[in-house]
Structure formats: C-alpha cells, structure tokens
PDB file of C-alpha atoms in Angstrom:
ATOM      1  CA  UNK A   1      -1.608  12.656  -6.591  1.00 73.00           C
ATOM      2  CA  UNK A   2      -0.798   8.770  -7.416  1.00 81.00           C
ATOM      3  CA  UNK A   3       1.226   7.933 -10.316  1.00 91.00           C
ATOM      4  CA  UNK A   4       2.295   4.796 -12.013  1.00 96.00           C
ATOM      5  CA  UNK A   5       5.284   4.701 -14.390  1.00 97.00           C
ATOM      6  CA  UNK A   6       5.764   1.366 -16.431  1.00 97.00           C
ATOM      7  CA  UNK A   7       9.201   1.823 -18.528  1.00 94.00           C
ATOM      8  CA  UNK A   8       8.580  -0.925 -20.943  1.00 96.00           C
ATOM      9  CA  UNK A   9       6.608  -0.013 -23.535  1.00 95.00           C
ATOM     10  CA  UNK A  10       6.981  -3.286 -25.180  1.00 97.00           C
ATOM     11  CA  UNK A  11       8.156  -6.688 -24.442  1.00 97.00           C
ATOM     12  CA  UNK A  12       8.987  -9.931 -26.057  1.00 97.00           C
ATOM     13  CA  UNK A  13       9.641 -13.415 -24.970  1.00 97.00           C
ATOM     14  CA  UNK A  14       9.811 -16.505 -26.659  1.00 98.00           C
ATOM     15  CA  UNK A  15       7.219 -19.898 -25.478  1.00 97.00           C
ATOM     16  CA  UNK A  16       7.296 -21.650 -22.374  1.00 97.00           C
ATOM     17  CA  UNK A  17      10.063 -18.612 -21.344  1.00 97.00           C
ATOM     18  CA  UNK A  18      10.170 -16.347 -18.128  1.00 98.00           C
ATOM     19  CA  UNK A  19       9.006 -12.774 -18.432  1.00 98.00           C
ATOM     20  CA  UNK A  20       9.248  -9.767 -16.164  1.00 98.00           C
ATOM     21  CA  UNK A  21       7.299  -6.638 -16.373  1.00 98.00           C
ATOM     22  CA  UNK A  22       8.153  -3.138 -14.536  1.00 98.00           C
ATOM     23  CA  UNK A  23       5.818  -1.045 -12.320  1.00 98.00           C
ATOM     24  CA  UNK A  24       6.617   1.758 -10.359  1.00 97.00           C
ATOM     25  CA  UNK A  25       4.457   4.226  -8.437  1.00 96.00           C
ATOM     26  CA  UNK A  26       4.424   7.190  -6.001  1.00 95.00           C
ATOM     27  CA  UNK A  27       2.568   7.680  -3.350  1.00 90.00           C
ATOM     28  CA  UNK A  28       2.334   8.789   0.177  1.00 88.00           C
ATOM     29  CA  UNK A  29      -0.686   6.601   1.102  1.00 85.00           C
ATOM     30  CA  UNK A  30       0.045   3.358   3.516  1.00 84.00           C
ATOM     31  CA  UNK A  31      -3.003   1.299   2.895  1.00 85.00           C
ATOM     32  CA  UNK A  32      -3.544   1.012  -0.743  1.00 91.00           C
ATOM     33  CA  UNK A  33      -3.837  -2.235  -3.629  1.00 93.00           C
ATOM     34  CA  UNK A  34      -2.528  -2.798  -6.784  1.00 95.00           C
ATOM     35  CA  UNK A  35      -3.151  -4.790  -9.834  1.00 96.00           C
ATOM     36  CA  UNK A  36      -2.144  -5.984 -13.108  1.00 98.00           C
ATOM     37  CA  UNK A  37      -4.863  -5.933 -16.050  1.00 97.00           C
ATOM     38  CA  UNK A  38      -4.278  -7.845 -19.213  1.00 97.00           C
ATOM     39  CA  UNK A  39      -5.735  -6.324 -22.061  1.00 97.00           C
ATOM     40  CA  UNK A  40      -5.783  -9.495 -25.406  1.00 96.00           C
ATOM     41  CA  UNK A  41      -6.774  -7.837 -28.660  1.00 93.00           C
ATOM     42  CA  UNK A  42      -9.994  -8.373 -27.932  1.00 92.00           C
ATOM     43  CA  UNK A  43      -9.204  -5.152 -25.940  1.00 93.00           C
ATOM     44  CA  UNK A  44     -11.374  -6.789 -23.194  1.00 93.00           C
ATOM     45  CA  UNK A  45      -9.652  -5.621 -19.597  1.00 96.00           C
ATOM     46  CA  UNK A  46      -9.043  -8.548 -17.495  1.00 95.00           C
ATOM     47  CA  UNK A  47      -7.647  -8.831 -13.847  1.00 95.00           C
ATOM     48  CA  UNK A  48      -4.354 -10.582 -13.656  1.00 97.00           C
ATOM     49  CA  UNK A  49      -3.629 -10.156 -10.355  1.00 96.00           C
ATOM     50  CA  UNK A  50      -4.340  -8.173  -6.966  1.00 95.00           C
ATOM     51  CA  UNK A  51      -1.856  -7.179  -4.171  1.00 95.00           C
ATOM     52  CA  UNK A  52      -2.646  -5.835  -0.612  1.00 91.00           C
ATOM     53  CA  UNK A  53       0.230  -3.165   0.643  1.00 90.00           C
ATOM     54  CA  UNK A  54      -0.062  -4.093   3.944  1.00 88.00           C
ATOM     55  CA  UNK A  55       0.225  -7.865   3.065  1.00 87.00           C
ATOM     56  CA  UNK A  56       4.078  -8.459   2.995  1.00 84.00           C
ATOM     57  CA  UNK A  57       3.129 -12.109   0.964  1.00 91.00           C
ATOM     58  CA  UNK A  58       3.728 -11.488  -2.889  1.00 94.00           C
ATOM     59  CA  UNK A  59       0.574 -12.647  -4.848  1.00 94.00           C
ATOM     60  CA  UNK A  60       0.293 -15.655  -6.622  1.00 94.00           C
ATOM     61  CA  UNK A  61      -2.181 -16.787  -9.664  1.00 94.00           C
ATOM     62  CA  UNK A  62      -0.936 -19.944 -11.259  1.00 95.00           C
ATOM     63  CA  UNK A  63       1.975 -18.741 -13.641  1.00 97.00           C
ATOM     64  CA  UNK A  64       1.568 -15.052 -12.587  1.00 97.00           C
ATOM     65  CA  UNK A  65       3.566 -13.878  -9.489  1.00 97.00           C
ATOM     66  CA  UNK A  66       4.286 -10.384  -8.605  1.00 97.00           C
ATOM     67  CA  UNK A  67       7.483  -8.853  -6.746  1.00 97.00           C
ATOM     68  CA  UNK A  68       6.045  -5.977  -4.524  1.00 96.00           C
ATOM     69  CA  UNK A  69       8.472  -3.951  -2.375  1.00 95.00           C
ATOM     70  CA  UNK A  70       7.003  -1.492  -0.835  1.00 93.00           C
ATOM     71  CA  UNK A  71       9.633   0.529   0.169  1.00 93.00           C
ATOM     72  CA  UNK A  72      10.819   1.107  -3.125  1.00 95.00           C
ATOM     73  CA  UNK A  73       7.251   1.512  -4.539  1.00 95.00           C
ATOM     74  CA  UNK A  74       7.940  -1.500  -7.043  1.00 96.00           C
ATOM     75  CA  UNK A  75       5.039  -4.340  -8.403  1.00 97.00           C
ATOM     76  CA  UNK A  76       6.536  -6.021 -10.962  1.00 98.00           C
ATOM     77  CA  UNK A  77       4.586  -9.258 -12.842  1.00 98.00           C
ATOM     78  CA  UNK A  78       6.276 -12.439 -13.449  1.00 98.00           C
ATOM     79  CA  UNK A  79       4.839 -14.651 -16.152  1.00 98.00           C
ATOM     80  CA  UNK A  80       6.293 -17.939 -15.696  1.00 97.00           C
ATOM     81  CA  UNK A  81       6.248 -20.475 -18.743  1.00 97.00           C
ATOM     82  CA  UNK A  82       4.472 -18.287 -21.303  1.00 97.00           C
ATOM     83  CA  UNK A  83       2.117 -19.016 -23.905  1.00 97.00           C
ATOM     84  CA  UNK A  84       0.582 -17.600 -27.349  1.00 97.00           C
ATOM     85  CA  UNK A  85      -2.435 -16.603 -25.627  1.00 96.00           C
ATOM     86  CA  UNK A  86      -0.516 -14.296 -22.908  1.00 97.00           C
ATOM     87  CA  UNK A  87       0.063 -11.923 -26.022  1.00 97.00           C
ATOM     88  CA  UNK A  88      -1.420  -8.614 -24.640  1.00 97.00           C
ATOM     89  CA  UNK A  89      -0.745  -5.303 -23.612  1.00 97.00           C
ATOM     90  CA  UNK A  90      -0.917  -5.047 -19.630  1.00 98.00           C
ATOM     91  CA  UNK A  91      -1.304  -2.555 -17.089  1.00 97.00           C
ATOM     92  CA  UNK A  92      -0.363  -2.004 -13.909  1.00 97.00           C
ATOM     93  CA  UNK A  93      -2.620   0.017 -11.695  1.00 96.00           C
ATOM     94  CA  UNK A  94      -2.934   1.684  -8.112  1.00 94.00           C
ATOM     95  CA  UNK A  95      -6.011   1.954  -6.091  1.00 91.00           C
ATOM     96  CA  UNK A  96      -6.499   4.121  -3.146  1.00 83.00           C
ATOM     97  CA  UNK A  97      -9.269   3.493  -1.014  1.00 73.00           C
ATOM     98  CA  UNK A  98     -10.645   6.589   0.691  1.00 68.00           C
ATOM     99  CA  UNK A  99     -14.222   6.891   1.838  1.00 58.00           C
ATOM    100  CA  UNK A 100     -14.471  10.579  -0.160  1.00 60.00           C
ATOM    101  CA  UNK A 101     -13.260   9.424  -3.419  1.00 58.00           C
ATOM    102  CA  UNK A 102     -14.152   5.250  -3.531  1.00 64.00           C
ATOM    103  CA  UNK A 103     -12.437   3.084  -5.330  1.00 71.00           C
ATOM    104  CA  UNK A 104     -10.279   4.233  -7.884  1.00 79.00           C
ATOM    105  CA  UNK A 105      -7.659   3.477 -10.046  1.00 88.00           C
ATOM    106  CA  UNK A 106      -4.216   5.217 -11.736  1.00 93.00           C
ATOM    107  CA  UNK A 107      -3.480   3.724 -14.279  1.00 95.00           C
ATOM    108  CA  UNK A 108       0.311   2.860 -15.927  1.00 96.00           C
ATOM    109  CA  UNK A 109       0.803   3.427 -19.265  1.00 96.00           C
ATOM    110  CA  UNK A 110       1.112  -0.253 -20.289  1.00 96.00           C
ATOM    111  CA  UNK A 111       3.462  -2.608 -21.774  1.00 97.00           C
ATOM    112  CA  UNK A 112       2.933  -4.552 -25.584  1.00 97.00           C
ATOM    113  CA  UNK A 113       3.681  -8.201 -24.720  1.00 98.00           C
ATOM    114  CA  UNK A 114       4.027 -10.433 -27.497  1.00 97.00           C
ATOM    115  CA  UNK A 115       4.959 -14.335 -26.908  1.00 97.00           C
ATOM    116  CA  UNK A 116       6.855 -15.509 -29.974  1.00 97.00           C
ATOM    117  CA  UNK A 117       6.442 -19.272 -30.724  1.00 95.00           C
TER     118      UNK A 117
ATOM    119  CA  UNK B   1     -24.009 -13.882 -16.070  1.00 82.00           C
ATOM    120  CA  UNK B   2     -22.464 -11.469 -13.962  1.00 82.00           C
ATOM    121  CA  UNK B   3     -21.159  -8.787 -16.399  1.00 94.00           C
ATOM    122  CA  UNK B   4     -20.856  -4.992 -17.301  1.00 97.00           C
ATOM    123  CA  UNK B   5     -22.499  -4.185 -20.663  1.00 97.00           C
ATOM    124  CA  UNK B   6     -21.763  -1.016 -22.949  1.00 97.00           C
ATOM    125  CA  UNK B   7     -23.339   0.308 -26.047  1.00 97.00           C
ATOM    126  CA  UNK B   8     -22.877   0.654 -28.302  1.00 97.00           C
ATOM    127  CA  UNK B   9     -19.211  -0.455 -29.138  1.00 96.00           C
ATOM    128  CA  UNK B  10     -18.250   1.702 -32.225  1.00 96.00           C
ATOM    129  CA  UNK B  11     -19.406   4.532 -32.852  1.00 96.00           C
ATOM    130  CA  UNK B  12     -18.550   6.977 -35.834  1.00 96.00           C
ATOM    131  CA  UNK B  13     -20.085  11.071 -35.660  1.00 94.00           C
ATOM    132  CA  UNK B  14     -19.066  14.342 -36.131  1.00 95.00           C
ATOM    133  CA  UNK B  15     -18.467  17.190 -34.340  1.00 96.00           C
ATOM    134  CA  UNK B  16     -20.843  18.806 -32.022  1.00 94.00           C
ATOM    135  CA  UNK B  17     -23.531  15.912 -32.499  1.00 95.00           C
ATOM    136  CA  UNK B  18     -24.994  14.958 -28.683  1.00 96.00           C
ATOM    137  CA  UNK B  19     -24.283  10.971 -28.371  1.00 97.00           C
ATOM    138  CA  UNK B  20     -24.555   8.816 -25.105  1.00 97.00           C
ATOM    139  CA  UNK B  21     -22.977   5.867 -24.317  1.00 98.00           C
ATOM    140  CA  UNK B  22     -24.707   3.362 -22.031  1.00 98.00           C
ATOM    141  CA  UNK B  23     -23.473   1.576 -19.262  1.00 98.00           C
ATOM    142  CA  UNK B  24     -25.445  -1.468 -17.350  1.00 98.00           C
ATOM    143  CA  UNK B  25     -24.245  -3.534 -14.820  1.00 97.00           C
ATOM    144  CA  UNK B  26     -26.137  -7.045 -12.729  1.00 96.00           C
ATOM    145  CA  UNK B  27     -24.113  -7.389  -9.699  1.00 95.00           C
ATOM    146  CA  UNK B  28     -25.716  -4.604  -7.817  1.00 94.00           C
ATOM    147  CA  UNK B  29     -22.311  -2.653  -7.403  1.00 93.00           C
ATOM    148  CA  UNK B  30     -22.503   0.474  -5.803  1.00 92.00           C
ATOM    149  CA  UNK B  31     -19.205   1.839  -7.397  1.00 92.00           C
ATOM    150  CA  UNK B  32     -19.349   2.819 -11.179  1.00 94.00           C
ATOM    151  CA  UNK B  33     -17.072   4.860 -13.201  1.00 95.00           C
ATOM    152  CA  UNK B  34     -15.644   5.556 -16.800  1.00 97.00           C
ATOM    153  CA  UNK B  35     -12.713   5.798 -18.017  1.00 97.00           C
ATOM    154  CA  UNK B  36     -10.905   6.673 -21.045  1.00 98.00           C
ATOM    155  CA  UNK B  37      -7.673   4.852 -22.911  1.00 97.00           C
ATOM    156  CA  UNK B  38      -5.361   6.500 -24.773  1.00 96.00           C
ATOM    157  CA  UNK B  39      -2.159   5.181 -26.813  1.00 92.00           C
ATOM    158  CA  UNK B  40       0.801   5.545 -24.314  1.00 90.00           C
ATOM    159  CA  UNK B  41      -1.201   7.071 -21.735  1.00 93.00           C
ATOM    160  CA  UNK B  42      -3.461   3.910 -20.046  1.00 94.00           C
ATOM    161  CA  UNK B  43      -6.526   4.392 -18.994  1.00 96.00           C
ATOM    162  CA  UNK B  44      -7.462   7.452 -17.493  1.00 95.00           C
ATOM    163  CA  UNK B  45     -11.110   7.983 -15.141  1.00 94.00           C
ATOM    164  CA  UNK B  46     -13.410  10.808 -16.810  1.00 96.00           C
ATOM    165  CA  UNK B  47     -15.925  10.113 -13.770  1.00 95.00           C
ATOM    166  CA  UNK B  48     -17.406   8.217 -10.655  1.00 93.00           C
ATOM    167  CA  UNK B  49     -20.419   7.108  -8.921  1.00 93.00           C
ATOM    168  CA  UNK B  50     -20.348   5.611  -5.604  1.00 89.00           C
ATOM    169  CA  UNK B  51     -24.428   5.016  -5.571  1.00 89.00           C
ATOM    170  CA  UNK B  52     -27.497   6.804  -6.784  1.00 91.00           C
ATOM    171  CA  UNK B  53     -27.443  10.517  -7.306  1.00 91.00           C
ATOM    172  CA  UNK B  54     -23.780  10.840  -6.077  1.00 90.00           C
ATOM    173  CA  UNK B  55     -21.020  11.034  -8.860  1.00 92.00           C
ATOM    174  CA  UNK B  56     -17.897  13.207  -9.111  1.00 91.00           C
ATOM    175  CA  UNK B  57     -15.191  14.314 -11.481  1.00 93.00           C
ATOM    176  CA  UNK B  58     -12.193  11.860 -12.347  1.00 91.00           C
ATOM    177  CA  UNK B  59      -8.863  13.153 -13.876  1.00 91.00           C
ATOM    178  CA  UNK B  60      -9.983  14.086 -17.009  1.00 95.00           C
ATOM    179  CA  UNK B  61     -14.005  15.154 -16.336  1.00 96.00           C
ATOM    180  CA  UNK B  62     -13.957  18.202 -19.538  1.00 96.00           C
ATOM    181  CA  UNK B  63     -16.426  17.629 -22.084  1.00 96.00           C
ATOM    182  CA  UNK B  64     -18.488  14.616 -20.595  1.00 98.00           C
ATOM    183  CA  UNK B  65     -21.718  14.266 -18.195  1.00 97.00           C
ATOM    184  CA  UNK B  66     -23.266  11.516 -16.266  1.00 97.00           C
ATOM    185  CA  UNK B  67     -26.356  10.629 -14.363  1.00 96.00           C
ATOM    186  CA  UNK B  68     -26.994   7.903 -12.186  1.00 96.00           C
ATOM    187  CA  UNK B  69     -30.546   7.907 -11.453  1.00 96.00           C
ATOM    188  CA  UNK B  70     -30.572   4.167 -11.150  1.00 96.00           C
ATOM    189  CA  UNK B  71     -27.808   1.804  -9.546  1.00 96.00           C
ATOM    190  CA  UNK B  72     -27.487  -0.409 -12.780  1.00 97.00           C
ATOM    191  CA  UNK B  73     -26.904   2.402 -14.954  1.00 98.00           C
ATOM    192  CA  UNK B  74     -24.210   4.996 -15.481  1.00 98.00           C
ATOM    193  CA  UNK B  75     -24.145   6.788 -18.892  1.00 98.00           C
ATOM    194  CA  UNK B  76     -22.098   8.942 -20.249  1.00 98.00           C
ATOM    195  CA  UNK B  77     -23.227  12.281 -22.423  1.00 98.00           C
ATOM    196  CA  UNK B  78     -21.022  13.797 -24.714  1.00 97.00           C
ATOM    197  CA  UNK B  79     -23.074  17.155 -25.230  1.00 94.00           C
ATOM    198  CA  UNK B  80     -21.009  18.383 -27.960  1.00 96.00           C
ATOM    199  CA  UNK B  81     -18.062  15.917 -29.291  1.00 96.00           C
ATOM    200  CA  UNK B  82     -14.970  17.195 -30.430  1.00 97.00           C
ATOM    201  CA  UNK B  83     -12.098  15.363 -31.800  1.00 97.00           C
ATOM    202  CA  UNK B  84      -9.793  15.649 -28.931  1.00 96.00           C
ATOM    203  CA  UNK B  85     -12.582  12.685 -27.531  1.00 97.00           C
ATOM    204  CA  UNK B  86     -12.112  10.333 -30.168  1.00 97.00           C
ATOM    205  CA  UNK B  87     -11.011   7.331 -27.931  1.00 98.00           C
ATOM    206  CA  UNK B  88     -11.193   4.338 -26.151  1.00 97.00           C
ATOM    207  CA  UNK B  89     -13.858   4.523 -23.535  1.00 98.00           C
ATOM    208  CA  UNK B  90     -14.495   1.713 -20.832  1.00 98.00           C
ATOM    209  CA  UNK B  91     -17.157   1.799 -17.949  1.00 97.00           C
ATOM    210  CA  UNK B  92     -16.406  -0.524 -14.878  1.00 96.00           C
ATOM    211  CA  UNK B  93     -18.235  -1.019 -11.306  1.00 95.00           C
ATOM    212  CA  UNK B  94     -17.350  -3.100  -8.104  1.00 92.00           C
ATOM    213  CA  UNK B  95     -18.648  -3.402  -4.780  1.00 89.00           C
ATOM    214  CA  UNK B  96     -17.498  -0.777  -2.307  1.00 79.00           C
ATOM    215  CA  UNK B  97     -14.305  -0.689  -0.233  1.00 74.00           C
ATOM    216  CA  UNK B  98     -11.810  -2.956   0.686  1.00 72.00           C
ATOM    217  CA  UNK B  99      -9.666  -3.006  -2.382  1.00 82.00           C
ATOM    218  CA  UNK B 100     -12.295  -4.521  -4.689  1.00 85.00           C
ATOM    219  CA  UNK B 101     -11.417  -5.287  -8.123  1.00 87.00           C
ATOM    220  CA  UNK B 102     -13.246  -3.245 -10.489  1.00 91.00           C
ATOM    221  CA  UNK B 103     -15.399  -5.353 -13.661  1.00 94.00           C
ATOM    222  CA  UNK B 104     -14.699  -3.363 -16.863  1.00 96.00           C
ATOM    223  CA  UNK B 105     -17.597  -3.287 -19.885  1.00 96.00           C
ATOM    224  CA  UNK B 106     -15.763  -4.456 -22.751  1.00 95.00           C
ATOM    225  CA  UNK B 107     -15.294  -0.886 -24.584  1.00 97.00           C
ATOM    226  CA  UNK B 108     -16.733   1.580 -26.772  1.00 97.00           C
ATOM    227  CA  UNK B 109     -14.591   2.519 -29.635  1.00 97.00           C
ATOM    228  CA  UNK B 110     -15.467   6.640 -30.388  1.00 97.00           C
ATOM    229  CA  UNK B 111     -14.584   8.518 -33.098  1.00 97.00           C
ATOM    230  CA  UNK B 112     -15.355  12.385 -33.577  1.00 97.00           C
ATOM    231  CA  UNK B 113     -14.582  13.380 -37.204  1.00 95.00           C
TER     232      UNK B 113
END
C-alpha cells in the first residue's frame, strides 16, 4: 500500500517570503503522479500542482514549483513570494493509476500554512 | 459551469437516523469517489466508481453505501450513523486514466450526535 508522510504540521512565513513544504511517500509503483491540493478556509480543495514520475522536469505553476526526486520518494512545494491569500492547509497526494482500481489518491496528512503580513 | 455539487453541506442528526448525501457532477466523468477528512489524518477514500453499476471499497468503506445508477450521480448512504462518522466528507470525479486530476465537491460537514 501507498503512503504519504508530510512532517510539517504547520508552517509560517512572512509576505512576499520563500516557503518550502515536505512530502514524502512509499511506494513500489514506477508510473505514478502526484499533487499538491490547497485547501483556503473555505475548505474548498483546489489543485496546486501536478507531477508526472516518469517526467524528470519539476513542475511549474507561476509561484508554485515542486522539487521531485524520485529516488528518494520526495515532492516538496515551493511557494515563491507569498501572499495573504496562500493561507491554507495543503496536501500532498499520490495517485496510482491501475486499470483495476482507477484513479485514486493517498492522501498526506497536511500542513497549516499561514502567511503573516 | 463545469463543477461537482454536494448536498447538502451541513448536516446535524443523531445516531442510527438513515441520511444520504448527494453527489452530481456535469463533465461527464467516468471516475467518481468519496472521501472522508479527518484532523491530522487528510483525506481518506470511503469509495469508488469508475462508471455505471461498477463501484468498489476505498480505505475506509465500514458504515457507508453507494449506488451509481446514473453517471452524474454518486451518493452516499449512511444506513445507520454513528459518531465515529461525524466528519468531513468530499465527493470528487475526473475523466479516466492518465493521471487526471480529480474535481472535488466543495464538502459536506456531518455530525452524528
């Protein structure tokens, strides 16, 4: 079975700062994805980010960037000159993709960002 | 507007009271699930549907049902609540294969008293 460790349960950064959130998982798959979800107060669940394992390329979505190494089973998000409204509790996840058991997700436990002005 | 919709999204009852919580979705995904969230333990999938008439059990399946007699719908039956299911819940649905990202509903808050 997949699992996804994040060892932060809460984070804090000040405005316009850098910010670096942990992921680990385990698995013996090859092909897989992964993906961060921000989840605002709202406690809407929106995709941050997506990463193919057999892309070698680290994602990029404006100020979100990811560090994936895949030999050390490590997707960490980068949040480059943050703002108020990136306050939110995000998740990392890990799909596998098998044709028995679809698309689905393991889930980290997520980390409490809060952006401090 | 493509989008997942859930209802309703509070809900207060009491134990052993049948409720169901609906699940609709307009972009003709095949893939549906649900999933619950807990504090410190993320979200966690009660069950799956990968099309009509074909679902399966998730991690945490005890307690809850689900049909899927159409493709746009997925509910999920709570036959007899208990308070051990006062939670979080979330549907969400995507196309199939290929790593799609998943649309989530925006949440049903339950609580079993």
């Amino acid at each position: 079975a997949q699992t996804v460790t994040q060892s932060q349960p809460e984070m804090s950064v000040q405005e316009a700062e850098t910010v670096t959130l942990s992921c680990t998982y385990d698995t013996s798959e090859n092909n897989y994805y992964l993906f961060w979800y921000k989840q605002p107060p709202s406690r809407q669940m929106i995709l941050v980010i997506r990463q193919e394992a057999y892309k070698q390329q680290n994602a990029t979505e404006n100020r979100f960037s990811v560090n994936f190494q895949k030999a050390a089973k490590s997707f960490s998000l980068k949040i480059s000159d943050s703002q108020l409204g990136d306050t939110a509790m995000y998740f990392c996840a890990f799909m596998r993709v098998k044709e028995t058991s679809g698309s689905r997700l393991t889930f980290g436990e997520g980390t409490q960002l809060t952006v401090n002005p | 507007e493509a989008q997942v919709t859930q209802n309703p999204r509070y809900l207060i009852t009491v134990t052993g009271k049948k409720l169901t919580v609906t699940c609709s979705q307009n972009m003709n995904h095949e893939y549906m699930s649900w999933y619950r969230q807990d504090p410190g333990l993320g979200l966690r999938q009660i069950y799956y549907s990968m099309n009509v008439e074909v679902t399966d059990k998730g991690d945490v399946p005890e307690g809850y049902k689900v049909s899927r007699k159409e493709k746009r719908n997925f509910p999920l039956i709570l036959e007899s609540p208990s308070p051990n299911q006062t939670s979080l819940y979330f549907c969400a649905s995507s196309l199939w294969g290929g790593g799609r990202p998943q649309h989530f509903g925006d949440g049903t808050r339950l609580s079993i008293l």
